[in-house]
Amino acid sequence: MIATLDSYSQVAIYSAMAVYVLSFIMFTLDLAKRSASKGELVGSRRRPFERIAFALVILGWALHVAGAVFRGFAQGFVPWANMFEFSLTSSAIVVGVFIFIQFWQNLKFVGAVVTAFALISLGVGTTNYYVPVKPLPPALDSYWLIIHVFVAALGTAFFVIGAALAFVQLLQARRESGKKSLTLLKTLPDAVRLENHSYFVNVVGFVFWTFTLIAGSIWAERAWGRYWGWDTKEVWTFIIWVIYAGYIHARATRGWRGARSAWLAIIGFSSVMFNYTVVNLFFKGLHSYSGL
Amino acid sequence: MRTALFLLLLLAIAAVPGSLVPQRSADPNGVVQYFEDNPDLAPILDTVQAFDVYTSVWFSSIYLLLFLSLIGCVIPRTMHHMKALRTKPPRTPARLDRLSGYTSIEATETDAATAVESARALLRRSGYRVRTFEGARAAGAPGDLSVSAERGYLRETGNLVFHTALIGVLASVGIGGGFSYNGQKVVVEGQPFVNVLNDYSSFNPGRFFDERVMPPYRLVLDDFRVVYERANFNAYGFPIDFTADVTVHIPGEKSYQDQVKVNHPLHVLGSDTFLLGNGYAPRITVTDADGNVAFTDSVPFLPQDANLTSLGVIKVPDALPEQIGMIGFFYPTAEALETGALTSTFPDLRDPVLSLNVYTGDLGIDDGVPRSVYSLDTDGMTQVAGGHAEADAIQLRPGEAVELPGGIGTVTFEDASDPTSGNSPTSGQADSVPRFASFDIHHDPSQGWVLFFAVASVLGLLTSLFIPRRRVWIKAVERAEGGIRLEYAGLARGDDPGLEAAVASLAERHAQQLGLKLSQ
């Protein structure tokens, strides 16, 4: 039974990856078309590639979530207890946030970045870190595993999109300052709007991150008897929190709006990725058993 | 803001080295190892406190400066905010068309007083603080009535709560942490732990620790149970559950039974007992050359791998004529490798074997220098069994005894399972070797406060980030040709990307309320 469900999970994951590849291609074709459009803003009706790409993302995400759910049922606990499962579930959350954020603002132009992120995450996760279903180690047997890790992944998802927007904002600001740049930028929101969107998305991420930090401390107190011990993972969670706190202050600081705060968002996101990859895999610490 | 931003970014950078170099607080053995691996670099790093980054002078000064600037910012802002809370919304600006979201509607079906009264009611319902003004009626100029409204005071309140709560977290950690203590104790099944200073294997008191605050209680480890995975062959032998059954004795109260599990500490009289480790503690008896029992005890062996191949040391200082020391490996399920060496293939007791290398001579503990019970200094000793000695290493199963080479005594690996319990010979192995649990005992009176301030900071953060603070004005200007012109505009106070939409929606609702058609 366990093996069957796990094999369903694998089939769903590989199918999701195939659909994401198609979606990524469609998103890039859309960007290419924007480049060729001489820069006039066109409504979504005139964007066939984007519409196909977004439909594919939804299909891919359904498969992706099914993959995570099968894995969860196969083992009888949440599918984010090791590196493979975390890469599986966190990328599903990233794509999910990307899909649902469209109800708030049309940010489909970062679709290529999001699908690429999901593909890399799933690709590396399945090939390098796949482990067969194992029982839950007693150290992770706590409802805080459900809360703490899930909210961390949710925060990460917002940071991914926030950083993508900050990156586009930088390109857009460059174009607006009269430098030679990509034509497709003319079809995207202006730098100030991008900055506002990026700020809002990152702030939501920051709130989740704060919650992750506190939930993690409460769990650490339950599990290890101290809520804070400067374990390497704790250190990096703290560093990320401080960088984003700086990012929020930058918005209220004269001379720090625009490019500088965009760079802070990108640095913050790089630290999140560093924490997720290098710290998980190469740094020694109490969180290391959750890695592989 | 610039100072805060600078100090925040500096703090982020300053925290990095502590994750690159092992820290004494989190990984003391890592620091020792680092000194061994980098004998030249380590002392230099140590002089800049690289192994104690988070208590170092430079890291502390950054966060203390940050908090100083925070206090210097929060106090005047609180005063200002208190005043603002009591201040009514300011006078309506003369020209609204320069402000955000300016909209105007011409209306003939209503008069200024009705329009402004309905605007006032609408704004109040939407959570605004309102005040009406009558515009200066200069000779010949049209008169106007207006309502000035402000909302989102909670944004600043939340912001101040957030920052004050951070100061609260730091203060609780700094002051409350001084009253905390934590200690470690290895307890073998059947043995007690008493919460007094001398009974701890190691102990770390806070700055203001007073021994008298330690509540007098006693825990007895009745049983330590481990469940291993046996069905899933991908994880065969993987531990699924650890349970320490204990009896708690509190003076003057009835003793009771309880459990300590991973993630489920035991709370007794304000201190928590955590289960952090476990292993086997073979019960060993040594007699010396004269036939006297020189040693009998359960000796905790430290696990070396997932199948609990364990390493332990037995010191027999009372043996005559010479002291005896033994370094041993314990294999809960022994299996011989091709080389002949033993290894353990399962963490439970299926075929427990103890192998011992035996030394005689001076244990080096008589001169009062403290020595670890987990290591044996063999410099002043002669090896008599195992290694290069003539006799092979001793191998024992539970219940077996053997003569030590050279007639220096005997060693017995006691079978701890009760012979009267009627266990069949096969299941008898299961209890033949006692287990030990290593407990961490923590007492930290500050943690409730830290949690309180942390929760307050999150609530403050949410209100400060997502409640917009804005002023809006609705003005009714009498027109010379009859009728009125309604004007709407807003002003963001702080970050407010939704302002224009909010003004537009207000105008729409107001027009609807008055029964007007929107026509710009």
Tab-separated table of C-alpha atoms in Angstrom, chain A:
chain	number	residue	atom	x	y	z
A	1	MET	CA	0.000	0.000	0.000
A	2	ILE	CA	2.744	2.406	1.012
A	3	ALA	CA	4.741	1.625	-2.100
A	4	THR	CA	1.680	1.934	-4.344
A	5	LEU	CA	0.710	5.332	-3.008
A	6	ASP	CA	4.311	6.492	-3.233
A	7	SER	CA	4.476	5.370	-6.848
A	8	TYR	CA	1.273	7.319	-7.595
A	9	SER	CA	2.966	10.276	-5.972
A	10	GLN	CA	5.983	9.880	-8.223
A	11	VAL	CA	3.864	9.571	-11.355
A	12	ALA	CA	1.975	12.724	-10.391
A	13	ILE	CA	5.220	14.602	-9.713
A	14	TYR	CA	6.782	13.642	-13.026
A	15	SER	CA	3.567	14.543	-14.861
A	16	ALA	CA	3.493	17.890	-13.086
A	17	MET	CA	7.068	18.515	-14.198
A	18	ALA	CA	6.166	17.714	-17.807
A	19	VAL	CA	3.238	20.126	-17.698
A	20	TYR	CA	5.368	22.808	-16.045
A	21	VAL	CA	7.906	22.476	-18.859
A	22	LEU	CA	5.164	23.172	-21.401
A	23	SER	CA	3.879	26.033	-19.295
A	24	PHE	CA	7.372	27.506	-18.989
A	25	ILE	CA	7.753	27.364	-22.772
A	26	MET	CA	4.409	29.123	-23.226
A	27	PHE	CA	5.319	31.815	-20.702
A	28	THR	CA	8.602	32.469	-22.488
A	29	LEU	CA	6.842	32.554	-25.849
A	30	ASP	CA	4.521	35.143	-24.376
A	31	LEU	CA	7.483	37.204	-23.203
A	32	ALA	CA	8.993	36.880	-26.682
A	33	LYS	CA	5.762	38.050	-28.201
A	34	ARG	CA	5.691	41.017	-25.863
A	35	SER	CA	9.159	41.893	-27.114
A	36	ALA	CA	7.946	41.812	-30.691
A	37	SER	CA	4.813	43.805	-29.910
A	38	LYS	CA	6.538	47.201	-30.213
A	39	GLY	CA	5.432	47.820	-26.701
A	40	GLU	CA	1.729	48.536	-26.876
A	41	LEU	CA	-0.223	47.316	-23.878
A	42	VAL	CA	-2.541	44.537	-24.910
A	43	GLY	CA	-5.319	42.989	-22.905
A	44	SER	CA	-5.158	39.374	-21.826
A	45	ARG	CA	-7.548	38.388	-24.636
A	46	ARG	CA	-4.788	39.161	-27.099
A	47	ARG	CA	-2.299	37.064	-25.177
A	48	PRO	CA	-2.926	33.492	-26.283
A	49	PHE	CA	0.406	32.148	-25.070
A	50	GLU	CA	-0.036	33.605	-21.627
A	51	ARG	CA	-3.523	32.184	-21.332
A	52	ILE	CA	-2.376	28.727	-22.393
A	53	ALA	CA	0.600	28.971	-20.069
A	54	PHE	CA	-1.585	29.904	-17.122
A	55	ALA	CA	-4.047	27.095	-17.831
A	56	LEU	CA	-1.100	24.693	-17.929
A	57	VAL	CA	0.225	26.042	-14.640
A	58	ILE	CA	-3.106	25.270	-13.015
A	59	LEU	CA	-3.101	21.750	-14.466
A	60	GLY	CA	0.523	21.226	-13.417
A	61	TRP	CA	-0.236	22.506	-9.957
A	62	ALA	CA	-3.169	20.100	-9.563
A	63	LEU	CA	-0.828	17.211	-10.406
A	64	HIS	CA	1.858	18.655	-8.176
A	65	VAL	CA	-0.511	18.905	-5.206
A	66	ALA	CA	-1.743	15.381	-5.932
A	67	GLY	CA	1.888	14.226	-5.804
A	68	ALA	CA	2.346	15.806	-2.383
A	69	VAL	CA	-0.980	14.482	-1.089
A	70	PHE	CA	-0.227	10.913	-2.234
A	71	ARG	CA	3.117	11.100	-0.544
A	72	GLY	CA	1.429	12.300	2.628
A	73	PHE	CA	-1.072	9.440	2.567
A	74	ALA	CA	1.665	6.945	1.771
A	75	GLN	CA	3.559	7.793	4.939
A	76	GLY	CA	0.695	8.887	7.159
A	77	PHE	CA	2.064	12.310	8.029
A	78	VAL	CA	2.643	15.673	6.363
A	79	PRO	CA	4.830	15.542	3.240
A	80	TRP	CA	7.478	17.995	4.439
A	81	ALA	CA	9.643	16.052	6.848
A	82	ASN	CA	12.828	15.788	4.772
A	83	MET	CA	14.632	17.616	1.989
A	84	PHE	CA	12.861	15.772	-0.839
A	85	GLU	CA	9.428	16.373	0.636
A	86	PHE	CA	10.209	19.963	1.487
A	87	SER	CA	11.295	20.680	-2.081
A	88	LEU	CA	8.106	18.969	-3.283
A	89	THR	CA	5.708	20.807	-0.999
A	90	SER	CA	7.366	24.214	-0.868
A	91	SER	CA	7.449	24.423	-4.668
A	92	ALA	CA	3.756	23.452	-4.739
A	93	ILE	CA	3.069	26.304	-2.329
A	94	VAL	CA	5.079	28.731	-4.480
A	95	VAL	CA	3.038	27.827	-7.549
A	96	GLY	CA	-0.188	27.925	-5.518
A	97	VAL	CA	0.563	31.422	-4.250
A	98	PHE	CA	1.390	32.499	-7.814
A	99	ILE	CA	-1.972	31.193	-9.028
A	100	PHE	CA	-4.033	32.745	-6.239
A	101	ILE	CA	-2.197	36.068	-6.280
A	102	GLN	CA	-3.674	36.677	-9.749
A	103	PHE	CA	-7.008	37.396	-8.069
A	104	TRP	CA	-5.317	40.421	-6.509
A	105	GLN	CA	-3.158	41.656	-9.378
A	106	ASN	CA	-2.307	40.333	-12.793
A	107	LEU	CA	1.279	39.262	-12.227
A	108	LYS	CA	1.345	36.511	-14.839
A	109	PHE	CA	4.472	38.017	-16.368
A	110	VAL	CA	6.539	36.408	-13.575
A	111	GLY	CA	5.101	33.020	-14.579
A	112	ALA	CA	8.301	31.994	-16.342
A	113	VAL	CA	10.289	32.619	-13.158
A	114	VAL	CA	7.804	30.730	-10.989
A	115	THR	CA	7.579	27.685	-13.270
A	116	ALA	CA	11.363	27.648	-13.607
A	117	PHE	CA	11.677	27.729	-9.818
A	118	ALA	CA	9.205	24.866	-9.433
A	119	LEU	CA	10.980	22.829	-12.112
A	120	ILE	CA	14.430	23.286	-10.591
A	121	SER	CA	13.103	22.539	-7.132
A	122	LEU	CA	11.287	19.385	-8.233
A	123	GLY	CA	14.088	18.284	-10.534
A	124	VAL	CA	16.817	18.557	-7.924
A	125	GLY	CA	14.532	17.213	-5.206
A	126	THR	CA	13.516	14.060	-7.076
A	127	THR	CA	16.892	13.220	-8.567
A	128	ASN	CA	19.223	14.078	-5.692
A	129	TYR	CA	17.195	13.846	-2.499
A	130	TYR	CA	14.488	11.296	-3.115
A	131	VAL	CA	14.111	8.927	-0.177
A	132	PRO	CA	11.620	6.087	0.114
A	133	VAL	CA	8.828	6.470	2.645
A	134	LYS	CA	10.157	6.203	6.195
A	135	PRO	CA	8.536	6.551	9.568
A	136	LEU	CA	8.503	9.972	11.164
A	137	PRO	CA	11.520	10.416	13.469
A	138	PRO	CA	10.355	11.054	17.052
A	139	ALA	CA	12.167	14.406	16.967
A	140	LEU	CA	9.780	15.623	14.258
A	141	ASP	CA	6.687	14.057	15.762
A	142	SER	CA	4.960	17.268	16.768
A	143	TYR	CA	2.107	19.364	15.442
A	144	TRP	CA	4.609	22.216	15.248
A	145	LEU	CA	6.106	20.380	12.270
A	146	ILE	CA	2.831	21.023	10.458
A	147	ILE	CA	2.637	24.693	11.409
A	148	HIS	CA	6.255	25.797	11.463
A	149	VAL	CA	7.414	24.243	8.209
A	150	PHE	CA	4.233	25.025	6.302
A	151	VAL	CA	4.318	28.710	7.216
A	152	ALA	CA	8.034	28.848	6.388
A	153	ALA	CA	7.220	27.508	2.920
A	154	LEU	CA	4.404	30.009	2.573
A	155	GLY	CA	6.735	32.868	3.478
A	156	THR	CA	9.280	31.548	0.988
A	157	ALA	CA	6.612	31.539	-1.732
A	158	PHE	CA	5.867	35.222	-1.214
A	159	PHE	CA	9.568	36.040	-1.174
A	160	VAL	CA	10.038	34.246	-4.515
A	161	ILE	CA	7.356	36.366	-6.161
A	162	GLY	CA	8.463	39.540	-4.363
A	163	ALA	CA	12.021	39.065	-5.591
A	164	ALA	CA	10.855	38.353	-9.143
A	165	LEU	CA	8.883	41.607	-9.089
A	166	ALA	CA	11.838	43.500	-7.617
A	167	PHE	CA	13.999	42.155	-10.433
A	168	VAL	CA	11.539	43.326	-13.084
A	169	GLN	CA	11.326	46.638	-11.230
A	170	LEU	CA	15.092	47.101	-11.599
A	171	LEU	CA	14.915	46.430	-15.335
A	172	GLN	CA	11.929	48.721	-15.672
A	173	ALA	CA	13.649	51.547	-13.763
A	174	ARG	CA	16.633	51.179	-16.073
A	175	ARG	CA	14.388	51.501	-19.089
A	176	GLU	CA	12.573	54.486	-17.609
A	177	SER	CA	15.851	56.249	-16.992
A	178	GLY	CA	16.342	56.193	-20.762
A	179	LYS	CA	18.866	53.381	-21.033
A	180	LYS	CA	18.604	50.843	-23.805
A	181	SER	CA	16.562	47.885	-22.634
A	182	LEU	CA	14.156	45.121	-23.489
A	183	THR	CA	11.075	46.048	-25.475
A	184	LEU	CA	8.882	43.698	-23.522
A	185	LEU	CA	9.239	45.933	-20.469
A	186	LYS	CA	6.990	48.454	-22.200
A	187	THR	CA	4.152	45.981	-21.822
A	188	LEU	CA	4.673	45.667	-18.069
A	189	PRO	CA	3.593	47.959	-15.205
A	190	ASP	CA	5.839	50.943	-14.495
A	191	ALA	CA	8.606	50.770	-11.887
A	192	VAL	CA	6.633	52.482	-9.120
A	193	ARG	CA	3.728	50.089	-9.480
A	194	LEU	CA	6.116	47.152	-9.574
A	195	GLU	CA	7.781	48.453	-6.445
A	196	ASN	CA	4.422	48.780	-4.681
A	197	HIS	CA	3.440	45.238	-5.661
A	198	SER	CA	6.814	43.863	-4.691
A	199	TYR	CA	6.633	45.658	-1.347
A	200	PHE	CA	3.193	44.308	-0.544
A	201	VAL	CA	4.117	40.734	-1.504
A	202	ASN	CA	7.357	40.881	0.481
A	203	VAL	CA	5.577	42.321	3.503
A	204	VAL	CA	3.135	39.405	3.488
A	205	GLY	CA	6.163	37.128	3.259
A	206	PHE	CA	7.758	38.970	6.173
A	207	VAL	CA	4.700	38.433	8.370
A	208	PHE	CA	4.770	34.696	7.612
A	209	TRP	CA	8.484	34.659	8.263
A	210	THR	CA	8.016	36.339	11.643
A	211	PHE	CA	5.433	33.716	12.447
A	212	THR	CA	7.807	30.945	11.326
A	213	LEU	CA	10.451	32.310	13.623
A	214	ILE	CA	8.120	32.403	16.613
A	215	ALA	CA	6.535	29.016	15.880
A	216	GLY	CA	10.032	27.594	15.488
A	217	SER	CA	11.055	29.038	18.839
A	218	ILE	CA	8.037	27.543	20.568
A	219	TRP	CA	8.780	24.172	19.023
A	220	ALA	CA	12.454	24.468	19.926
A	221	GLU	CA	11.394	25.105	23.498
A	222	ARG	CA	9.208	21.978	23.457
A	223	ALA	CA	11.800	19.803	21.800
A	224	TRP	CA	15.149	21.010	23.046
A	225	GLY	CA	14.249	23.013	26.111
A	226	ARG	CA	15.346	26.394	24.817
A	227	TYR	CA	13.529	28.687	22.476
A	228	TRP	CA	16.626	30.162	20.944
A	229	GLY	CA	20.108	28.717	20.759
A	230	TRP	CA	21.781	30.257	17.706
A	231	ASP	CA	21.709	26.984	15.845
A	232	THR	CA	22.888	27.589	12.248
A	233	LYS	CA	19.360	27.392	10.876
A	234	GLU	CA	18.126	29.741	13.574
A	235	VAL	CA	20.925	32.146	12.732
A	236	TRP	CA	19.949	32.239	9.069
A	237	THR	CA	16.265	32.578	9.817
A	238	PHE	CA	17.207	35.546	11.971
A	239	ILE	CA	19.456	37.041	9.277
A	240	ILE	CA	16.653	36.802	6.725
A	241	TRP	CA	14.225	38.394	9.150
A	242	VAL	CA	16.609	41.271	9.786
A	243	ILE	CA	17.249	41.831	6.069
A	244	TYR	CA	13.537	42.070	5.345
A	245	ALA	CA	13.060	44.304	8.388
A	246	GLY	CA	15.694	46.521	6.787
A	247	TYR	CA	13.818	46.319	3.490
A	248	ILE	CA	10.656	47.584	5.160
A	249	HIS	CA	12.572	50.424	6.809
A	250	ALA	CA	14.179	51.290	3.483
A	251	ARG	CA	10.780	52.205	2.104
A	252	ALA	CA	10.446	54.886	4.759
A	253	THR	CA	14.015	56.098	4.317
A	254	ARG	CA	14.790	58.922	1.945
A	255	GLY	CA	17.026	57.825	-0.890
A	256	TRP	CA	16.344	54.131	-0.356
A	257	ARG	CA	13.194	53.730	-2.387
A	258	GLY	CA	13.510	52.354	-5.865
A	259	ALA	CA	16.602	50.456	-6.892
A	260	ARG	CA	18.148	50.159	-3.442
A	261	SER	CA	15.113	48.586	-1.845
A	262	ALA	CA	14.724	46.313	-4.872
A	263	TRP	CA	18.271	45.125	-4.277
A	264	LEU	CA	17.467	44.507	-0.618
A	265	ALA	CA	14.500	42.348	-1.652
A	266	ILE	CA	16.781	40.372	-3.944
A	267	ILE	CA	19.454	39.994	-1.252
A	268	GLY	CA	16.769	38.856	1.183
A	269	PHE	CA	15.537	36.277	-1.280
A	270	SER	CA	19.085	35.067	-1.962
A	271	SER	CA	19.481	34.509	1.772
A	272	VAL	CA	16.244	32.515	1.826
A	273	MET	CA	17.608	30.326	-0.957
A	274	PHE	CA	20.954	30.033	0.834
A	275	ASN	CA	19.140	28.943	3.984
A	276	TYR	CA	17.068	26.439	2.035
A	277	THR	CA	19.964	24.878	0.153
A	278	VAL	CA	23.457	25.466	1.548
A	279	VAL	CA	22.508	25.702	5.229
A	280	ASN	CA	20.273	22.622	4.997
A	281	LEU	CA	22.847	20.545	3.199
A	282	PHE	CA	26.271	21.658	4.321
A	283	PHE	CA	25.998	23.363	7.691
A	284	LYS	CA	26.099	21.342	10.856
A	285	GLY	CA	23.244	22.002	13.213
A	286	LEU	CA	20.206	20.699	15.010
A	287	HIS	CA	18.050	21.080	11.913
A	288	SER	CA	20.299	18.832	9.867
A	289	TYR	CA	18.338	15.633	10.505
A	290	SER	CA	15.397	17.198	8.758
A	291	GLY	CA	17.547	17.664	5.687
A	292	LEU	CA	18.009	14.348	3.978
